[in-house]
PDB file of C-alpha atoms in Angstrom:
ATOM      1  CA  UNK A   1      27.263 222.700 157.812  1.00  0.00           C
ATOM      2  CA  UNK A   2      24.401 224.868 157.258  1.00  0.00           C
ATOM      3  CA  UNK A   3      26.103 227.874 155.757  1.00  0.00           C
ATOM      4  CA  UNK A   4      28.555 225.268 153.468  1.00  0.00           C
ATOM      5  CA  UNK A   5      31.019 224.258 156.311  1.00  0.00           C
ATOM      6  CA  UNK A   6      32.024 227.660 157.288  1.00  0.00           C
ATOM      7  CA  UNK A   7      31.981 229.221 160.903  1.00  0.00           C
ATOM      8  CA  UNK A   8      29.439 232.086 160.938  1.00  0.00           C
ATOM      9  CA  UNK A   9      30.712 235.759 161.248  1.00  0.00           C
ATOM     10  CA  UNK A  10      28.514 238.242 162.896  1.00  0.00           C
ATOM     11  CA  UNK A  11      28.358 241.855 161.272  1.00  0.00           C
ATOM     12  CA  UNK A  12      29.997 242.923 164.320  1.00  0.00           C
ATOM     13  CA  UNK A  13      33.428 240.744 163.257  1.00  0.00           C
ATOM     14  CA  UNK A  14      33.520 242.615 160.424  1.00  0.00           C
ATOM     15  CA  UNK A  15      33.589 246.040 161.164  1.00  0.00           C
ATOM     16  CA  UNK A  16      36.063 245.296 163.846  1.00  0.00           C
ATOM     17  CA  UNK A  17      38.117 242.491 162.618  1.00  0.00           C
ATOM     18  CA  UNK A  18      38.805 239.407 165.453  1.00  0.00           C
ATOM     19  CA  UNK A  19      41.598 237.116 164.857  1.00  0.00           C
ATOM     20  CA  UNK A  20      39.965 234.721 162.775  1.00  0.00           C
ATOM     21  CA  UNK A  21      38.839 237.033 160.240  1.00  0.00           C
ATOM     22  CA  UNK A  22      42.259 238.619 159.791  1.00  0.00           C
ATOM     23  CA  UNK A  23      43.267 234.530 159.457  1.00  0.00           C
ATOM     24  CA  UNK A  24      41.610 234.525 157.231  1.00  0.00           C
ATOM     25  CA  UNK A  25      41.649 237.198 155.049  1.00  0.00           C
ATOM     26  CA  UNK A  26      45.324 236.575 154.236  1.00  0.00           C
ATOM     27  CA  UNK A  27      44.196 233.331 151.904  1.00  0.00           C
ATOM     28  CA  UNK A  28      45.582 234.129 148.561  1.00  0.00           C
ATOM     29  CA  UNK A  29      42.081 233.947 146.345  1.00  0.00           C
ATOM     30  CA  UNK A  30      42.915 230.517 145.050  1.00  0.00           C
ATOM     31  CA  UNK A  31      43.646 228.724 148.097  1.00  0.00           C
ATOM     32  CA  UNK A  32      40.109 230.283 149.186  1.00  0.00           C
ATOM     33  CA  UNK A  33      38.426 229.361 146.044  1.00  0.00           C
ATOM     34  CA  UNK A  34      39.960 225.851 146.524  1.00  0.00           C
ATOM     35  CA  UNK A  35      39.726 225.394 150.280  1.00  0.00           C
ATOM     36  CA  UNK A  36      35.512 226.628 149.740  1.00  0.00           C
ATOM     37  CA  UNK A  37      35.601 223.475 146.518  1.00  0.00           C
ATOM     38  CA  UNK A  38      36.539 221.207 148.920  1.00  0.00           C
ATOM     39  CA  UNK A  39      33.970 222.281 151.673  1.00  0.00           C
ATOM     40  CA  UNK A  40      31.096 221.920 148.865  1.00  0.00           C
ATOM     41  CA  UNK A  41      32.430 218.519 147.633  1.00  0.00           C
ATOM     42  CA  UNK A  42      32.398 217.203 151.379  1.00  0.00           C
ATOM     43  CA  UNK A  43      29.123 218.499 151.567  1.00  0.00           C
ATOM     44  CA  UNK A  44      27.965 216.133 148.488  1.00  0.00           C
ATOM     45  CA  UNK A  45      29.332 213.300 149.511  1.00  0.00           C
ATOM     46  CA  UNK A  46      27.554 214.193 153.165  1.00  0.00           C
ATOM     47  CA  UNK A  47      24.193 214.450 151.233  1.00  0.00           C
ATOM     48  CA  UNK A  48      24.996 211.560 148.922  1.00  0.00           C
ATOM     49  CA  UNK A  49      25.635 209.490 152.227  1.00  0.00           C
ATOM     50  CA  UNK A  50      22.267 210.601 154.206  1.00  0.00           C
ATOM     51  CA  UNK A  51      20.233 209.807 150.686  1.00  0.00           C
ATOM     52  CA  UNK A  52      21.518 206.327 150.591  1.00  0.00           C
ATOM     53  CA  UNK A  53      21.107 205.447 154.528  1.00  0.00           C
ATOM     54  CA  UNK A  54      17.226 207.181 154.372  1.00  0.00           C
ATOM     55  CA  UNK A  55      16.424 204.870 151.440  1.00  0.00           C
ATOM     56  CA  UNK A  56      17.783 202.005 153.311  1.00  0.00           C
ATOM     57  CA  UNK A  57      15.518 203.022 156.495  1.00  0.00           C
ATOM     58  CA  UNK A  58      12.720 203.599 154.169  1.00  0.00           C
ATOM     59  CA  UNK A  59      12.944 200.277 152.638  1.00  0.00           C
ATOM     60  CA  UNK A  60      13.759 198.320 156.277  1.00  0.00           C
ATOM     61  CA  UNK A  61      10.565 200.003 157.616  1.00  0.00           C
ATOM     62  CA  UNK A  62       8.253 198.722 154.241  1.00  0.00           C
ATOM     63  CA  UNK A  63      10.080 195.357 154.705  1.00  0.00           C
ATOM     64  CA  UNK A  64       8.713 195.442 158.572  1.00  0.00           C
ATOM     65  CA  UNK A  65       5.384 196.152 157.431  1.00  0.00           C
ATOM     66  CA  UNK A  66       4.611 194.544 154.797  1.00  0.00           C
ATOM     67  CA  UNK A  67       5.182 190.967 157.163  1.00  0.00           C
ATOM     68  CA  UNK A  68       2.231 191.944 158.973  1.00  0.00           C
ATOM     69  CA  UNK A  69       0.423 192.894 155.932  1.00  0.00           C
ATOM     70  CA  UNK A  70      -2.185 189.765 154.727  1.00  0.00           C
ATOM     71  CA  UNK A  71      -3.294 190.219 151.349  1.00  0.00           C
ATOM     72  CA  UNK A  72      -7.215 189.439 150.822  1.00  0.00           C
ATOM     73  CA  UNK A  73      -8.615 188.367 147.911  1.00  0.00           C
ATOM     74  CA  UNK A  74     -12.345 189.527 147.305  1.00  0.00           C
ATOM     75  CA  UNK A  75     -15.049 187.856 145.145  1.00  0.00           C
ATOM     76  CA  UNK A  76     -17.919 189.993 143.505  1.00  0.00           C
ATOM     77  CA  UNK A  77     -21.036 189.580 145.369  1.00  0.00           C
ATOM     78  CA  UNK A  78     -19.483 188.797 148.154  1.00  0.00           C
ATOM     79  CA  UNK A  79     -20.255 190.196 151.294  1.00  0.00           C
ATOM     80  CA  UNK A  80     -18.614 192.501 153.151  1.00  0.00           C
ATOM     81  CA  UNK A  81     -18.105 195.221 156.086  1.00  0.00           C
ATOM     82  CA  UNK A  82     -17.225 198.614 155.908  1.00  0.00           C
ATOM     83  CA  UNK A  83     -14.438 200.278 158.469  1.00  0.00           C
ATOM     84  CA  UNK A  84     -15.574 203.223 160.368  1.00  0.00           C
ATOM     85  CA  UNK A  85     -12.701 205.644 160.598  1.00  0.00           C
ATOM     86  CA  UNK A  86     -12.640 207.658 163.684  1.00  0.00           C
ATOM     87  CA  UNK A  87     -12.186 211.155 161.903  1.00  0.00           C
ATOM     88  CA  UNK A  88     -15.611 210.441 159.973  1.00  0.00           C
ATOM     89  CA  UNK A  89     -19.002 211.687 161.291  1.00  0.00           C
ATOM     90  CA  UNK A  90     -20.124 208.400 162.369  1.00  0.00           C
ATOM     91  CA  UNK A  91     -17.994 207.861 164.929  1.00  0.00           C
ATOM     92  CA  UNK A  92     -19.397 209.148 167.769  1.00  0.00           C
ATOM     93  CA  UNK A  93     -17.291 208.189 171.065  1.00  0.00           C
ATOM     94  CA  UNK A  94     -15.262 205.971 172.350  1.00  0.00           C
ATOM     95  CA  UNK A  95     -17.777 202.886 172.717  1.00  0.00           C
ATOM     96  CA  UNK A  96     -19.397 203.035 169.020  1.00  0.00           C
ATOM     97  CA  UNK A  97     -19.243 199.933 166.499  1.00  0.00           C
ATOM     98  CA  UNK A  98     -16.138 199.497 164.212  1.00  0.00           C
ATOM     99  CA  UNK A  99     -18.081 198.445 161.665  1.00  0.00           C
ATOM    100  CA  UNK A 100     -21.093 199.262 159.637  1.00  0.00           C
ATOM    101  CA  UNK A 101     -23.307 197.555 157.418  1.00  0.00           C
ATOM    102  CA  UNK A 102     -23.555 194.668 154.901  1.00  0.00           C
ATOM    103  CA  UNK A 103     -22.473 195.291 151.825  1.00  0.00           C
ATOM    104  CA  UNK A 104     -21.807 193.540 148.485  1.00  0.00           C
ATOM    105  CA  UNK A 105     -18.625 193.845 146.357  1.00  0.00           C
ATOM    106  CA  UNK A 106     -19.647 195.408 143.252  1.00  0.00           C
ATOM    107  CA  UNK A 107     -16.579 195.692 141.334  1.00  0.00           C
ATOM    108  CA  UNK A 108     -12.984 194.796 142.079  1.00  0.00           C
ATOM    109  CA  UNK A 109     -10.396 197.735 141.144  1.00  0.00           C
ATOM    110  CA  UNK A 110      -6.557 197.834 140.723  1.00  0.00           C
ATOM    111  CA  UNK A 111      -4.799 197.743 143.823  1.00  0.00           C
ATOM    112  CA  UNK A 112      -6.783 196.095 146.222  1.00  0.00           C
ATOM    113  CA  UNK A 113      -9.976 199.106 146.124  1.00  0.00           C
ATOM    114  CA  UNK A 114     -13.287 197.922 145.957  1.00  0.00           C
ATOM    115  CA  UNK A 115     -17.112 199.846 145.208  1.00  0.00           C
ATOM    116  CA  UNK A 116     -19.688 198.187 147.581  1.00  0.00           C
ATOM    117  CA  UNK A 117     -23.620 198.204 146.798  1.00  0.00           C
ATOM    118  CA  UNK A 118     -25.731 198.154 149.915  1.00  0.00           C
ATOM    119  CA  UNK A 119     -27.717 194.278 149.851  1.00  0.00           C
ATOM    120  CA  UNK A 120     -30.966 196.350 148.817  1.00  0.00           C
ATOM    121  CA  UNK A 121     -28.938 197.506 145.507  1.00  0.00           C
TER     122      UNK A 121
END
């Protein structure tokens, strides 16, 4: 399917024709240009067919995540702490605290994101 449903034909096949290629060299031109339109309509519908079933994967997966997912609601002012993700400088090994700090919620932004003050300002 990668070269449009065809069988590949080595350089070699055509300088010194095998059966197949004299097969198929005695296709008038429009049973070849029709036989090659029906090749590249399969392949549509192939393509059309693996687009719908990766959007249904796609949305299964969300669907299986999104049940474990518990939405928060945060107040200003109130306090909070930070996550320490491990490719960030300050985790250092595999003992070191999750967390850091207590900090404020200084502003609430679209889509869940929120600035933090440290409690000194």
């Amino acid at each position: 399917m990668l070269v449009y449903g065809t069988e590949v034909v080595i350089l070699a096949e055509v300088e010194i024709p095998s059966l197949r290629i004299i097969r198929e060299s005695e296709l008038s031109d429009a049973e070849w240009i029709r036989s090659r339109y029906e090749q590249l309509a399969l392949i549509g519908r192939k393509r059309m067919n693996a687009v719908c079933h990766d959007q249904l994967y796609q949305n299964r997966m969300s669907r299986a995540f999104n049940k474990r997912v518990k939405p928060r609601q945060f107040a200003l002012e109130k306090l909070v702490l930070k996550k320490i993700f491990p490719h960030k400088d300050e985790a250092k090994g595999k003992f070191s605290a999750n967390r850091q700090g207590r900090y404020m919620v200084h502003r609430v932004l679209t889509g869940g994101a929120l600035i933090l003050v440290e409690m000194d300002g």
